[in-house]
């Protein structure tokens, strides 16, 4: 199994910054792509940013130039640095990983528990 533990959310004012972390643990052979999604009240979950196992990032247009995704493969952790936060960034942020799990070598997608980010004056 794979467990994802998220941290770093909170309440900030517009223009401020937050850094989210998501650490993977459990019975897996390897982790491929990792990413961050968000879900605002009454809306569907949407991709914010993703990063391949080799470190190639992809961003939603709404966060380009403001957010940066990175990963530490030695710690099985993905980060999301969020700068210049806007009220429309308010959402629950979920990390997502693709893992090859033990003992079957099956490819599985797993989600973190979510962390609340609120941007308000």
mmCIF file of C-alpha atoms in Angstrom:
data_model
loop_
_atom_site.group_PDB
_atom_site.id
_atom_site.type_symbol
_atom_site.label_atom_id
_atom_site.label_comp_id
_atom_site.label_asym_id
_atom_site.label_seq_id
_atom_site.Cartn_x
_atom_site.Cartn_y
_atom_site.Cartn_z
ATOM 1 C CA UNK A 1 0.000 0.000 0.000
ATOM 2 C CA UNK A 2 0.926 3.656 -0.390
ATOM 3 C CA UNK A 3 0.121 6.383 2.100
ATOM 4 C CA UNK A 4 0.394 10.089 1.343
ATOM 5 C CA UNK A 5 0.658 12.657 4.128
ATOM 6 C CA UNK A 6 0.175 16.312 3.244
ATOM 7 C CA UNK A 7 1.128 19.407 5.195
ATOM 8 C CA UNK A 8 1.630 23.140 4.751
ATOM 9 C CA UNK A 9 -1.848 24.529 4.197
ATOM 10 C CA UNK A 10 -3.246 27.476 6.068
ATOM 11 C CA UNK A 11 -4.839 30.901 5.962
ATOM 12 C CA UNK A 12 -2.956 33.707 4.218
ATOM 13 C CA UNK A 13 -3.685 37.109 2.746
ATOM 14 C CA UNK A 14 -3.552 37.840 -0.988
ATOM 15 C CA UNK A 15 0.000 38.181 -2.254
ATOM 16 C CA UNK A 16 1.511 35.941 0.406
ATOM 17 C CA UNK A 17 3.085 32.517 -0.013
ATOM 18 C CA UNK A 18 2.693 28.954 1.193
ATOM 19 C CA UNK A 19 4.638 25.766 0.590
ATOM 20 C CA UNK A 20 2.864 22.420 0.563
ATOM 21 C CA UNK A 21 4.549 19.074 1.129
ATOM 22 C CA UNK A 22 3.398 15.527 0.463
ATOM 23 C CA UNK A 23 5.388 12.505 1.585
ATOM 24 C CA UNK A 24 4.745 8.993 0.301
ATOM 25 C CA UNK A 25 5.393 5.871 2.334
ATOM 26 C CA UNK A 26 4.432 2.212 2.270
ATOM 27 C CA UNK A 27 4.926 -0.857 0.132
ATOM 28 C CA UNK A 28 5.900 0.278 -3.325
ATOM 29 C CA UNK A 29 8.727 -0.403 -5.717
ATOM 30 C CA UNK A 30 8.853 2.997 -7.357
ATOM 31 C CA UNK A 31 6.969 6.246 -7.796
ATOM 32 C CA UNK A 32 6.426 7.791 -11.191
ATOM 33 C CA UNK A 33 4.680 11.085 -11.738
ATOM 34 C CA UNK A 34 3.507 13.180 -8.802
ATOM 35 C CA UNK A 35 1.171 16.117 -8.753
ATOM 36 C CA UNK A 36 -1.110 18.528 -6.995
ATOM 37 C CA UNK A 37 -4.822 18.989 -7.568
ATOM 38 C CA UNK A 38 -7.261 21.332 -5.906
ATOM 39 C CA UNK A 39 -10.980 21.398 -5.293
ATOM 40 C CA UNK A 40 -12.841 24.562 -4.392
ATOM 41 C CA UNK A 41 -16.281 24.477 -2.748
ATOM 42 C CA UNK A 42 -18.916 23.444 -5.252
ATOM 43 C CA UNK A 43 -16.380 22.801 -8.011
ATOM 44 C CA UNK A 44 -14.693 19.790 -9.546
ATOM 45 C CA UNK A 45 -11.165 18.769 -8.715
ATOM 46 C CA UNK A 46 -8.633 20.251 -11.132
ATOM 47 C CA UNK A 47 -4.962 19.755 -11.900
ATOM 48 C CA UNK A 48 -2.661 22.433 -10.525
ATOM 49 C CA UNK A 49 0.770 21.034 -11.345
ATOM 50 C CA UNK A 50 2.480 17.741 -12.040
ATOM 51 C CA UNK A 51 6.046 16.536 -12.292
ATOM 52 C CA UNK A 52 7.500 13.463 -13.949
ATOM 53 C CA UNK A 53 9.912 11.061 -12.307
ATOM 54 C CA UNK A 54 12.748 12.828 -14.114
ATOM 55 C CA UNK A 55 11.672 16.268 -12.927
ATOM 56 C CA UNK A 56 9.770 17.712 -15.883
ATOM 57 C CA UNK A 57 6.973 19.988 -14.603
ATOM 58 C CA UNK A 58 3.595 20.914 -16.008
ATOM 59 C CA UNK A 59 1.335 23.711 -14.747
ATOM 60 C CA UNK A 60 -2.206 24.867 -15.139
ATOM 61 C CA UNK A 61 -2.357 28.192 -16.958
ATOM 62 C CA UNK A 62 -3.883 29.860 -13.914
ATOM 63 C CA UNK A 63 -0.789 29.238 -11.775
ATOM 64 C CA UNK A 64 2.053 29.591 -14.282
ATOM 65 C CA UNK A 65 4.641 32.043 -13.052
ATOM 66 C CA UNK A 66 3.334 31.880 -9.482
ATOM 67 C CA UNK A 67 3.595 28.235 -8.399
ATOM 68 C CA UNK A 68 6.535 25.854 -8.601
ATOM 69 C CA UNK A 69 6.420 22.093 -8.200
ATOM 70 C CA UNK A 70 9.465 20.086 -7.164
ATOM 71 C CA UNK A 71 10.285 16.668 -5.766
ATOM 72 C CA UNK A 72 12.842 14.975 -3.567
ATOM 73 C CA UNK A 73 13.087 11.414 -4.803
ATOM 74 C CA UNK A 74 15.277 10.313 -1.893
ATOM 75 C CA UNK A 75 12.468 11.286 0.490
ATOM 76 C CA UNK A 76 9.579 10.332 -1.815
ATOM 77 C CA UNK A 77 8.216 13.826 -1.352
ATOM 78 C CA UNK A 78 6.627 16.375 -3.663
ATOM 79 C CA UNK A 79 6.382 20.089 -2.912
ATOM 80 C CA UNK A 80 4.298 22.954 -4.192
ATOM 81 C CA UNK A 81 5.663 26.446 -3.643
ATOM 82 C CA UNK A 82 2.787 28.893 -4.010
ATOM 83 C CA UNK A 83 3.624 32.574 -4.402
ATOM 84 C CA UNK A 84 1.478 35.627 -5.077
ATOM 85 C CA UNK A 85 -1.574 33.800 -3.816
ATOM 86 C CA UNK A 86 -4.994 35.005 -4.921
ATOM 87 C CA UNK A 87 -8.442 34.479 -3.400
ATOM 88 C CA UNK A 88 -9.312 32.228 -6.332
ATOM 89 C CA UNK A 89 -6.555 29.857 -5.194
ATOM 90 C CA UNK A 90 -8.673 28.990 -2.155
ATOM 91 C CA UNK A 91 -9.336 25.244 -2.199
ATOM 92 C CA UNK A 92 -8.478 21.931 -0.655
ATOM 93 C CA UNK A 93 -5.213 20.805 -2.216
ATOM 94 C CA UNK A 94 -4.615 17.105 -2.803
ATOM 95 C CA UNK A 95 -1.387 15.420 -3.759
ATOM 96 C CA UNK A 96 -1.434 12.549 -6.208
ATOM 97 C CA UNK A 97 1.126 9.899 -7.077
ATOM 98 C CA UNK A 98 1.445 7.047 -9.515
ATOM 99 C CA UNK A 99 3.159 4.116 -7.852
ATOM 100 C CA UNK A 100 4.233 0.604 -8.692
ATOM 101 C CA UNK A 101 2.987 -1.218 -5.621
ATOM 102 C CA UNK A 102 4.149 -4.328 -3.838
ATOM 103 C CA UNK A 103 3.875 -7.236 -4.128
ATOM 104 C CA UNK A 104 2.111 -7.357 -7.511
ATOM 105 C CA UNK A 105 3.963 -4.626 -9.442
ATOM 106 C CA UNK A 106 0.609 -3.110 -10.318
ATOM 107 C CA UNK A 107 0.435 0.541 -11.287
ATOM 108 C CA UNK A 108 -1.777 2.467 -8.867
ATOM 109 C CA UNK A 109 -2.866 6.052 -8.419
ATOM 110 C CA UNK A 110 -3.112 7.310 -4.834
ATOM 111 C CA UNK A 111 -4.389 10.507 -3.235
ATOM 112 C CA UNK A 112 -3.443 12.403 -0.117
ATOM 113 C CA UNK A 113 -5.943 13.441 2.524
ATOM 114 C CA UNK A 114 -6.060 17.057 1.391
ATOM 115 C CA UNK A 115 -4.886 20.269 3.014
ATOM 116 C CA UNK A 116 -6.900 23.488 3.144
ATOM 117 C CA UNK A 117 -5.517 26.646 1.573
ATOM 118 C CA UNK A 118 -7.511 29.803 2.214
ATOM 119 C CA UNK A 119 -6.541 33.149 0.693
ATOM 120 C CA UNK A 120 -8.568 36.003 2.112
ATOM 121 C CA UNK A 121 -8.265 39.598 3.259
#
